[in-house]
mmCIF file of C-alpha atoms in Angstrom:
data_model
loop_
_atom_site.group_PDB
_atom_site.id
_atom_site.type_symbol
_atom_site.label_atom_id
_atom_site.label_comp_id
_atom_site.label_asym_id
_atom_site.label_seq_id
_atom_site.Cartn_x
_atom_site.Cartn_y
_atom_site.Cartn_z
ATOM 1 C CA MET A 348 -71.793 90.956 -29.480
ATOM 2 C CA TRP A 349 -74.792 93.259 -29.621
ATOM 3 C CA ALA A 350 -74.680 96.963 -28.805
ATOM 4 C CA GLY A 351 -77.407 99.442 -27.963
ATOM 5 C CA ARG A 352 -78.438 102.357 -25.763
ATOM 6 C CA PHE A 353 -81.175 100.455 -23.846
ATOM 7 C CA GLN A 354 -82.862 103.624 -22.512
ATOM 8 C CA PRO A 355 -84.398 101.785 -20.639
ATOM 9 C CA PHE A 356 -83.806 98.072 -21.104
ATOM 10 C CA HIS A 357 -87.193 96.501 -21.911
ATOM 11 C CA MET A 358 -88.733 93.151 -22.813
ATOM 12 C CA GLY A 359 -88.116 93.675 -26.531
ATOM 13 C CA HIS A 360 -84.393 93.928 -25.768
ATOM 14 C CA PHE A 361 -84.646 90.889 -23.509
ATOM 15 C CA ARG A 362 -86.350 88.785 -26.207
ATOM 16 C CA THR A 363 -83.702 89.866 -28.720
ATOM 17 C CA ILE A 364 -80.916 88.834 -26.341
ATOM 18 C CA ARG A 365 -82.689 85.506 -25.836
ATOM 19 C CA ARG A 366 -82.767 84.985 -29.617
ATOM 20 C CA MET A 367 -79.086 85.903 -29.986
ATOM 21 C CA ALA A 368 -78.071 83.663 -27.083
ATOM 22 C CA THR A 369 -79.492 80.654 -28.934
ATOM 23 C CA MET A 370 -77.056 81.157 -31.818
ATOM 24 C CA GLY A 371 -74.378 79.053 -30.143
ATOM 25 C CA ARG A 372 -71.815 81.645 -29.123
ATOM 26 C CA PRO A 373 -71.186 83.480 -25.844
ATOM 27 C CA LEU A 374 -72.929 86.842 -26.125
ATOM 28 C CA THR A 375 -71.584 90.215 -25.030
ATOM 29 C CA VAL A 376 -74.199 92.948 -24.675
ATOM 30 C CA ALA A 377 -72.516 96.345 -25.035
ATOM 31 C CA VAL A 378 -74.286 99.324 -23.459
ATOM 32 C CA ILE A 379 -73.323 102.401 -25.460
ATOM 33 C CA ALA A 380 -72.553 105.614 -23.584
ATOM 34 C CA ALA A 381 -74.768 108.489 -24.657
ATOM 35 C CA SER A 382 -72.755 111.171 -26.394
ATOM 36 C CA ASN A 383 -73.804 113.927 -28.757
ATOM 37 C CA ALA A 384 -70.251 114.082 -30.131
ATOM 38 C CA PRO A 385 -70.083 114.262 -33.893
ATOM 39 C CA GLY A 386 -69.340 110.828 -35.248
ATOM 40 C CA GLN A 387 -68.495 109.325 -38.580
ATOM 41 C CA GLY A 388 -70.902 109.243 -41.528
ATOM 42 C CA ASN A 389 -74.571 108.331 -41.398
ATOM 43 C CA TYR A 390 -74.056 106.257 -38.267
ATOM 44 C CA GLY A 391 -72.512 109.218 -36.469
ATOM 45 C CA ARG A 392 -75.282 111.574 -37.520
ATOM 46 C CA ARG A 393 -78.043 109.157 -36.459
ATOM 47 C CA ALA A 394 -76.292 108.241 -33.194
ATOM 48 C CA ALA A 395 -75.758 111.902 -32.247
ATOM 49 C CA GLU A 396 -79.443 112.635 -32.965
ATOM 50 C CA ALA A 397 -80.424 109.792 -30.618
ATOM 51 C CA CYS A 398 -78.259 111.119 -27.787
ATOM 52 C CA THR A 399 -80.471 113.973 -26.631
ATOM 53 C CA ALA A 400 -81.018 114.240 -22.872
ATOM 54 C CA ASP A 401 -84.735 113.360 -23.075
ATOM 55 C CA ARG A 402 -83.901 110.089 -24.870
ATOM 56 C CA ASN A 403 -81.037 109.171 -22.500
ATOM 57 C CA PRO A 404 -82.150 109.543 -18.896
ATOM 58 C CA LEU A 405 -80.091 106.627 -17.553
ATOM 59 C CA THR A 406 -76.364 106.285 -17.014
ATOM 60 C CA VAL A 407 -74.309 103.485 -18.536
ATOM 61 C CA TRP A 408 -73.992 101.912 -15.095
ATOM 62 C CA GLU A 409 -77.762 101.931 -14.521
ATOM 63 C CA ARG A 410 -78.446 100.337 -17.900
ATOM 64 C CA VAL A 411 -75.738 97.699 -17.372
ATOM 65 C CA GLU A 412 -77.313 96.906 -14.009
ATOM 66 C CA MET A 413 -80.815 96.592 -15.489
ATOM 67 C CA ILE A 414 -79.579 94.117 -18.096
ATOM 68 C CA ARG A 415 -77.483 92.230 -15.542
ATOM 69 C CA LEU A 416 -80.523 91.860 -13.269
ATOM 70 C CA ALA A 417 -82.706 90.550 -16.105
ATOM 71 C CA VAL A 418 -80.038 88.170 -17.397
ATOM 72 C CA SER A 419 -79.238 86.799 -13.941
ATOM 73 C CA ALA A 420 -82.937 86.051 -13.323
ATOM 74 C CA GLU A 421 -83.174 83.579 -16.215
ATOM 75 C CA PRO A 422 -81.407 80.431 -17.457
ATOM 76 C CA TRP A 423 -79.422 80.906 -20.680
ATOM 77 C CA PRO A 424 -78.153 78.496 -23.327
ATOM 78 C CA THR A 425 -74.798 80.312 -23.384
ATOM 79 C CA GLU A 426 -72.843 82.849 -21.364
ATOM 80 C CA VAL A 427 -74.232 86.404 -21.551
ATOM 81 C CA ARG A 428 -71.893 89.225 -20.481
ATOM 82 C CA VAL A 429 -72.850 92.885 -20.124
ATOM 83 C CA ILE A 430 -70.360 95.736 -20.553
ATOM 84 C CA GLY A 431 -70.397 99.513 -21.012
ATOM 85 C CA VAL A 432 -68.674 100.997 -24.078
ATOM 86 C CA PRO A 433 -68.046 104.338 -25.795
ATOM 87 C CA ARG A 434 -70.074 105.158 -28.900
ATOM 88 C CA PRO A 435 -68.525 103.074 -31.707
ATOM 89 C CA ASP A 436 -68.607 105.748 -34.411
ATOM 90 C CA VAL A 437 -66.738 108.361 -32.357
ATOM 91 C CA ASP A 438 -63.594 106.325 -31.654
ATOM 92 C CA TRP A 439 -63.777 102.815 -33.096
ATOM 93 C CA GLU A 440 -60.275 101.849 -31.994
ATOM 94 C CA LEU A 441 -61.141 102.656 -28.374
ATOM 95 C CA THR A 442 -64.580 101.008 -28.553
ATOM 96 C CA ALA A 443 -63.195 97.886 -30.246
ATOM 97 C CA SER A 444 -60.745 97.470 -27.356
ATOM 98 C CA PHE A 445 -63.778 96.798 -25.104
ATOM 99 C CA TYR A 446 -65.146 94.091 -27.402
ATOM 100 C CA PRO A 447 -64.125 90.440 -27.448
ATOM 101 C CA SER A 448 -61.808 89.316 -30.197
ATOM 102 C CA PRO A 449 -62.454 87.582 -32.468
ATOM 103 C CA ARG A 450 -66.012 88.817 -32.599
ATOM 104 C CA VAL A 451 -69.201 88.740 -34.587
ATOM 105 C CA ILE A 452 -71.386 91.815 -34.336
ATOM 106 C CA TYR A 453 -75.097 91.104 -34.209
ATOM 107 C CA LEU A 454 -77.624 93.538 -35.607
ATOM 108 C CA THR A 455 -81.369 93.116 -35.946
ATOM 109 C CA ASP A 456 -83.698 93.604 -38.878
ATOM 110 C CA ARG A 457 -85.920 95.866 -36.731
ATOM 111 C CA ASP A 458 -85.509 99.297 -38.404
ATOM 112 C CA ASP A 459 -83.638 101.386 -40.965
ATOM 113 C CA PHE A 460 -80.957 102.495 -38.474
ATOM 114 C CA GLU A 461 -79.848 98.855 -38.360
ATOM 115 C CA SER A 462 -78.970 99.033 -42.086
ATOM 116 C CA VAL A 463 -76.919 102.174 -41.371
ATOM 117 C CA LYS A 464 -75.101 100.259 -38.616
ATOM 118 C CA LEU A 465 -74.565 97.332 -41.004
ATOM 119 C CA GLN A 466 -72.825 99.592 -43.525
ATOM 120 C CA HIS A 467 -70.754 101.192 -40.757
ATOM 121 C CA TYR A 468 -69.496 97.948 -39.218
ATOM 122 C CA ARG A 469 -68.796 96.358 -42.594
ATOM 123 C CA SER A 470 -66.789 99.437 -43.611
ATOM 124 C CA LEU A 471 -64.645 98.746 -40.535
ATOM 125 C CA GLY A 472 -64.056 95.185 -41.711
ATOM 126 C CA GLU A 473 -66.187 93.636 -38.967
ATOM 127 C CA GLU A 474 -68.061 90.362 -39.372
ATOM 128 C CA VAL A 475 -71.765 91.138 -39.005
ATOM 129 C CA VAL A 476 -74.763 88.829 -38.664
ATOM 130 C CA VAL A 477 -78.276 90.222 -38.998
ATOM 131 C CA VAL A 478 -80.600 88.441 -36.593
ATOM 132 C CA GLY A 479 -84.235 88.240 -37.632
ATOM 133 C CA VAL A 480 -86.537 89.568 -34.915
ATOM 134 C CA GLY A 481 -89.542 90.532 -37.039
ATOM 135 C CA ASP A 482 -91.599 87.774 -35.428
ATOM 136 C CA LEU A 483 -90.944 89.121 -31.909
ATOM 137 C CA PRO A 484 -93.435 91.571 -30.361
ATOM 138 C CA THR A 485 -92.572 95.141 -31.296
ATOM 139 C CA ALA A 486 -91.228 97.222 -28.453
ATOM 140 C CA SER A 487 -89.162 100.365 -28.204
ATOM 141 C CA ALA A 488 -87.545 102.367 -25.454
ATOM 142 C CA SER A 489 -89.269 105.464 -26.881
ATOM 143 C CA HIS A 490 -92.623 103.763 -26.288
ATOM 144 C CA VAL A 491 -91.631 102.883 -22.701
ATOM 145 C CA ARG A 492 -90.476 106.448 -22.011
ATOM 146 C CA ASN A 493 -93.693 107.874 -23.512
ATOM 147 C CA ARG A 494 -95.886 105.597 -21.387
ATOM 148 C CA ILE A 495 -94.034 106.672 -18.251
ATOM 149 C CA ARG A 496 -94.312 110.348 -19.175
ATOM 150 C CA THR A 497 -98.058 110.060 -19.809
ATOM 151 C CA GLY A 498 -98.738 108.110 -16.623
ATOM 152 C CA THR A 499 -99.733 104.967 -18.541
ATOM 153 C CA GLU A 500 -98.878 101.498 -17.182
ATOM 154 C CA TRP A 501 -95.273 100.723 -18.117
ATOM 155 C CA GLN A 502 -94.090 98.035 -15.687
ATOM 156 C CA SER A 503 -95.208 95.160 -17.949
ATOM 157 C CA LEU A 504 -92.830 96.454 -20.644
ATOM 158 C CA LEU A 505 -89.757 95.877 -18.434
ATOM 159 C CA HIS A 506 -88.357 92.570 -17.278
ATOM 160 C CA PRO A 507 -89.831 91.835 -13.811
ATOM 161 C CA ALA A 508 -86.305 91.661 -12.334
ATOM 162 C CA THR A 509 -85.659 95.283 -13.365
ATOM 163 C CA VAL A 510 -88.829 97.104 -12.299
ATOM 164 C CA ASP A 511 -87.851 97.625 -8.634
ATOM 165 C CA TYR A 512 -84.353 98.764 -9.616
ATOM 166 C CA PHE A 513 -85.784 101.225 -12.156
ATOM 167 C CA LYS A 514 -87.996 102.644 -9.412
ATOM 168 C CA LEU A 515 -85.077 102.709 -6.939
ATOM 169 C CA ILE A 516 -83.013 104.892 -9.286
ATOM 170 C CA GLN A 517 -86.065 107.128 -9.782
ATOM 171 C CA GLY A 518 -86.311 106.264 -13.466
ATOM 172 C CA PRO A 519 -89.993 107.221 -13.751
ATOM 173 C CA GLU A 520 -89.505 110.450 -11.809
ATOM 174 C CA ARG A 521 -86.489 111.404 -13.898
ATOM 175 C CA LEU A 522 -88.527 110.941 -17.068
ATOM 176 C CA THR A 523 -91.390 113.065 -15.784
ATOM 177 C CA GLY A 524 -89.175 115.746 -14.222
ATOM 178 C CA ASN A 525 -90.255 114.858 -10.678
ATOM 179 C CA ALA A 526 -87.001 113.328 -9.395
ATOM 180 C CA SER A 527 -85.585 114.458 -6.082
ATOM 181 C CA SER A 528 -82.176 116.102 -6.214
ATOM 182 C CA ASN A 529 -80.724 113.344 -4.014
ATOM 183 C CA GLN A 530 -80.917 110.198 -6.112
ATOM 184 C CA GLY A 531 -78.323 108.309 -4.106
ATOM 185 C CA MET A 532 -76.099 107.703 -7.119
#
């Protein structure tokens, strides 16, 4: 399983899921609920810092739907499931109850927060595999959000199957502060 915030889900995430899906096991993608609750250790501190409103404009449901749309638009070498979960450092027992068992937790070698996650999951006794993604094009949700906020082309950074949905939920308007009060959610 692989967990993340996916704010929003972009092509870098998609390529990472593609890489993980080739590893021969069914893959569960866990969409972590944004929460600024204090968590445990370095993971908790870093996760709480990442859960500010400006970095988390989308609900768990919206992010699950974006990933589901992208996954359903492509053939996969294995089953890919998408679920929503609580933040794992706040209440691991609760979060773990959402995850398949037995499980292998996938992390990437993308940044230093991944090494913090590695220490956290190993301290919980979880089996962890670090998936190399250094050869994949660099992408980040922060970059996507910044391009939207500055009015720069952003659609090419999302999977084509998710662009219309992102517009439907007023993702760009919510990021720029121009969303109508009636979002239909």
